[in-house]
């Protein structure tokens, strides 16, 4: 009697089970509304890792990010082999330079890849991971089935090695009503749009940098080489909702020479700012915040106010705060290029490791009179 070979052949053709996809932050990705009239939202996958847990080496061919609604794939973003190779080389080089550790709050590899080796190319050995970060999508409506992420590769014998995971897409609606953290009219210098650096970091994905403008459209009078030149400097910072103070930092100092100086090129100023940030991070991962206040609100949400003026913080941990209460003044402490308020809402008290969540300010009106909209980079808004 001849042996039945079909089961063996089928076994050889089955995909390997060694690959795994990990996403940080995981399970849910928050959408940000950019055009309510057309139902348009943006979504950003911060960090996606393909992990080879065991077995032989696997060479990745592509990564697919699918938008799925009602069981139908509406949109697919493909990360090809060439991009996977570049991403692996970049992250491996950053690890060798110590940058992944220094900026762990941004890449968060310690939180979801602890103990794994960062792959230097798209061929994964057991116990290694290839990381892809910052993959943006524009959505027309919110997909009922969320996102599906698929990794495709082959082992040394050419057999398929695949993995799949899914994420919910959520239009976050806070249980709280929030007001704008400043009185008067303000310029949204950086918001949650893709052109803003905030959007590309999980903790500050939906953060705002808020500055004041003069009649000439500039943020300062004169040459801007003194703190008091800036229209925003010293303005009261307000609590966005009732809450409790959970943490305060109030020891940071200010100096005029940390501003861009007359005759200093943009390139030199940017380089100097980067070096200052690295020095601050070497002392504490919270040091770039300067002086700050963190408030706990109902529903497990936390508001963060950073770069506050030296000596201006008026509250302490444990204080009960009312909405609209002045808690400090806007300043130039920590790592910042000019006086402004950095504000963010998160799901935890840690300003750098908690996850940012979208916030809607009920009293913010833009220049064309729209209220009840999620703020965008470049808008001029008035708190009413």
GROMACS .gro file of N, CA and C in nm, residues 237 247-255 280 285-295 303-315 327-336 339-343 351:
model
  153
  237UNK      N    1  -0.274   8.098   3.253
  237UNK     CA    2  -0.310   7.966   3.202
  237UNK      C    3  -0.424   7.913   3.288
  247UNK      N    4   0.030   6.651   3.986
  247UNK     CA    5   0.175   6.670   3.982
  247UNK      C    6   0.206   6.812   3.936
  248UNK      N    7   0.314   6.866   3.991
  248UNK     CA    8   0.359   7.000   3.956
  248UNK      C    9   0.511   6.998   3.943
  249UNK      N   10   0.562   7.068   3.844
  249UNK     CA   11   0.705   7.094   3.833
  249UNK      C   12   0.723   7.245   3.831
  250UNK      N   13   0.802   7.298   3.924
  250UNK     CA   14   0.807   7.445   3.937
  250UNK      C   15   0.948   7.499   3.960
  251UNK      N   16   1.050   7.421   3.925
  251UNK     CA   17   1.188   7.462   3.954
  251UNK      C   18   1.264   7.512   3.832
  252UNK      N   19   1.205   7.506   3.715
  252UNK     CA   20   1.277   7.544   3.593
  252UNK      C   21   1.290   7.696   3.582
  253UNK      N   22   1.398   7.740   3.521
  253UNK     CA   23   1.426   7.884   3.508
  253UNK      C   24   1.421   7.927   3.362
  254UNK      N   25   1.417   8.058   3.342
  254UNK     CA   26   1.410   8.116   3.207
  254UNK      C   27   1.531   8.207   3.184
  255UNK      N   28   1.561   8.229   3.056
  255UNK     CA   29   1.670   8.322   3.021
  255UNK      C   30   1.648   8.373   2.880
  280UNK      N   31   1.876   6.848   2.854
  280UNK     CA   32   1.764   6.838   2.948
  280UNK      C   33   1.722   6.693   2.968
  285UNK      N   34   1.369   6.278   3.200
  285UNK     CA   35   1.286   6.273   3.080
  285UNK      C   36   1.173   6.375   3.084
  286UNK      N   37   1.145   6.431   3.203
  286UNK     CA   38   1.043   6.535   3.214
  286UNK      C   39   1.101   6.676   3.204
  287UNK      N   40   1.234   6.688   3.206
  287UNK     CA   41   1.297   6.821   3.207
  287UNK      C   42   1.257   6.909   3.089
  288UNK      N   43   1.239   6.854   2.966
  288UNK     CA   44   1.199   6.940   2.854
  288UNK      C   45   1.064   7.008   2.873
  289UNK      N   46   0.983   6.961   2.968
  289UNK     CA   47   0.854   7.024   2.994
  289UNK      C   48   0.870   7.160   3.061
  290UNK      N   49   0.984   7.182   3.125
  290UNK     CA   50   1.001   7.303   3.205
  290UNK      C   51   0.910   7.297   3.326
  291UNK      N   52   0.851   7.408   3.362
  291UNK     CA   53   0.752   7.410   3.469
  291UNK      C   54   0.618   7.360   3.413
  292UNK      N   55   0.550   7.276   3.489
  292UNK     CA   56   0.428   7.214   3.436
  292UNK      C   57   0.329   7.186   3.548
  293UNK      N   58   0.203   7.168   3.507
  293UNK     CA   59   0.095   7.128   3.598
  293UNK      C   60   0.017   7.016   3.530
  294UNK      N   61  -0.019   6.914   3.606
  294UNK     CA   62  -0.100   6.803   3.554
  294UNK      C   63  -0.225   6.791   3.641
  295UNK      N   64  -0.341   6.792   3.576
  295UNK     CA   65  -0.469   6.781   3.647
  295UNK      C   66  -0.539   6.651   3.610
  303UNK      N   67  -0.517   6.656   3.204
  303UNK     CA   68  -0.472   6.769   3.122
  303UNK      C   69  -0.333   6.813   3.168
  304UNK      N   70  -0.249   6.848   3.070
  304UNK     CA   71  -0.110   6.883   3.095
  304UNK      C   72  -0.082   7.022   3.040
  305UNK      N   73  -0.013   7.103   3.119
  305UNK     CA   74   0.020   7.241   3.083
  305UNK      C   75   0.171   7.257   3.102
  306UNK      N   76   0.245   7.288   2.996
  306UNK     CA   77   0.391   7.288   3.004
  306UNK      C   78   0.452   7.419   2.958
  307UNK      N   79   0.581   7.437   2.992
  307UNK     CA   80   0.663   7.556   2.960
  307UNK      C   81   0.616   7.679   3.038
  308UNK      N   82   0.566   7.657   3.159
  308UNK     CA   83   0.507   7.766   3.237
  308UNK      C   84   0.615   7.861   3.289
  309UNK      N   85   0.574   7.985   3.309
  309UNK     CA   86   0.667   8.091   3.349
  309UNK      C   87   0.733   8.061   3.484
  310UNK      N   88   0.859   8.095   3.491
  310UNK     CA   89   0.935   8.079   3.615
  310UNK      C   90   0.865   8.150   3.731
  311UNK      N   91   0.842   8.075   3.840
  311UNK     CA   92   0.782   8.131   3.960
  311UNK      C   93   0.634   8.158   3.954
  312UNK      N   94   0.565   8.110   3.848
  312UNK     CA   95   0.424   8.146   3.831
  312UNK      C   96   0.325   8.039   3.873
  313UNK      N   97   0.371   7.917   3.900
  313UNK     CA   98   0.278   7.808   3.932
  313UNK      C   99   0.209   7.837   4.065
  314UNK      N  100   0.076   7.838   4.064
  314UNK     CA  101  -0.003   7.879   4.180
  314UNK      C  102  -0.067   7.763   4.255
  315UNK      N  103  -0.045   7.641   4.210
  315UNK     CA  104  -0.114   7.527   4.270
  315UNK      C  105  -0.011   7.423   4.314
  327UNK      N  106  -0.404   7.873   3.696
  327UNK     CA  107  -0.315   7.781   3.769
  327UNK      C  108  -0.169   7.821   3.754
  328UNK      N  109  -0.136   7.904   3.656
  328UNK     CA  110   0.002   7.947   3.632
  328UNK      C  111   0.000   8.053   3.524
  329UNK      N  112   0.119   8.091   3.476
  329UNK     CA  113   0.130   8.185   3.365
  329UNK      C  114   0.213   8.123   3.253
  330UNK      N  115   0.184   8.166   3.131
  330UNK     CA  116   0.253   8.116   3.013
  330UNK      C  117   0.398   8.165   3.014
  331UNK      N  118   0.490   8.075   2.981
  331UNK     CA  119   0.631   8.112   2.988
  331UNK      C  120   0.720   8.045   2.885
  332UNK      N  121   0.847   8.029   2.922
  332UNK     CA  122   0.952   7.984   2.830
  332UNK      C  123   1.048   7.890   2.903
  333UNK      N  124   0.995   7.799   2.984
  333UNK     CA  125   1.082   7.704   3.053
  333UNK      C  126   1.085   7.571   2.979
  334UNK      N  127   1.190   7.494   3.002
  334UNK     CA  128   1.205   7.367   2.935
  334UNK      C  129   1.257   7.385   2.794
  335UNK      N  130   1.226   7.288   2.709
  335UNK     CA  131   1.275   7.291   2.571
  335UNK      C  132   1.170   7.355   2.481
  336UNK      N  133   1.190   7.481   2.450
  336UNK     CA  134   1.094   7.554   2.367
  336UNK      C  135   1.165   7.666   2.293
  339UNK      N  136   0.813   8.170   2.390
  339UNK     CA  137   0.703   8.155   2.486
  339UNK      C  138   0.574   8.107   2.420
  340UNK      N  139   0.520   8.000   2.472
  340UNK     CA  140   0.391   7.947   2.426
  340UNK      C  141   0.342   7.848   2.530
  341UNK      N  142   0.217   7.809   2.520
  341UNK     CA  143   0.163   7.705   2.606
  341UNK      C  144   0.158   7.575   2.529
  342UNK      N  145   0.220   7.472   2.584
  342UNK     CA  146   0.202   7.337   2.531
  342UNK      C  147   0.094   7.271   2.616
  343UNK      N  148  -0.014   7.227   2.549
  343UNK     CA  149  -0.127   7.166   2.619
  343UNK      C  150  -0.159   7.032   2.556
  351UNK      N  151   0.325   6.256   3.164
  351UNK     CA  152   0.315   6.342   3.045
  351UNK      C  153   0.383   6.287   2.921
   0.00000   0.00000   0.00000
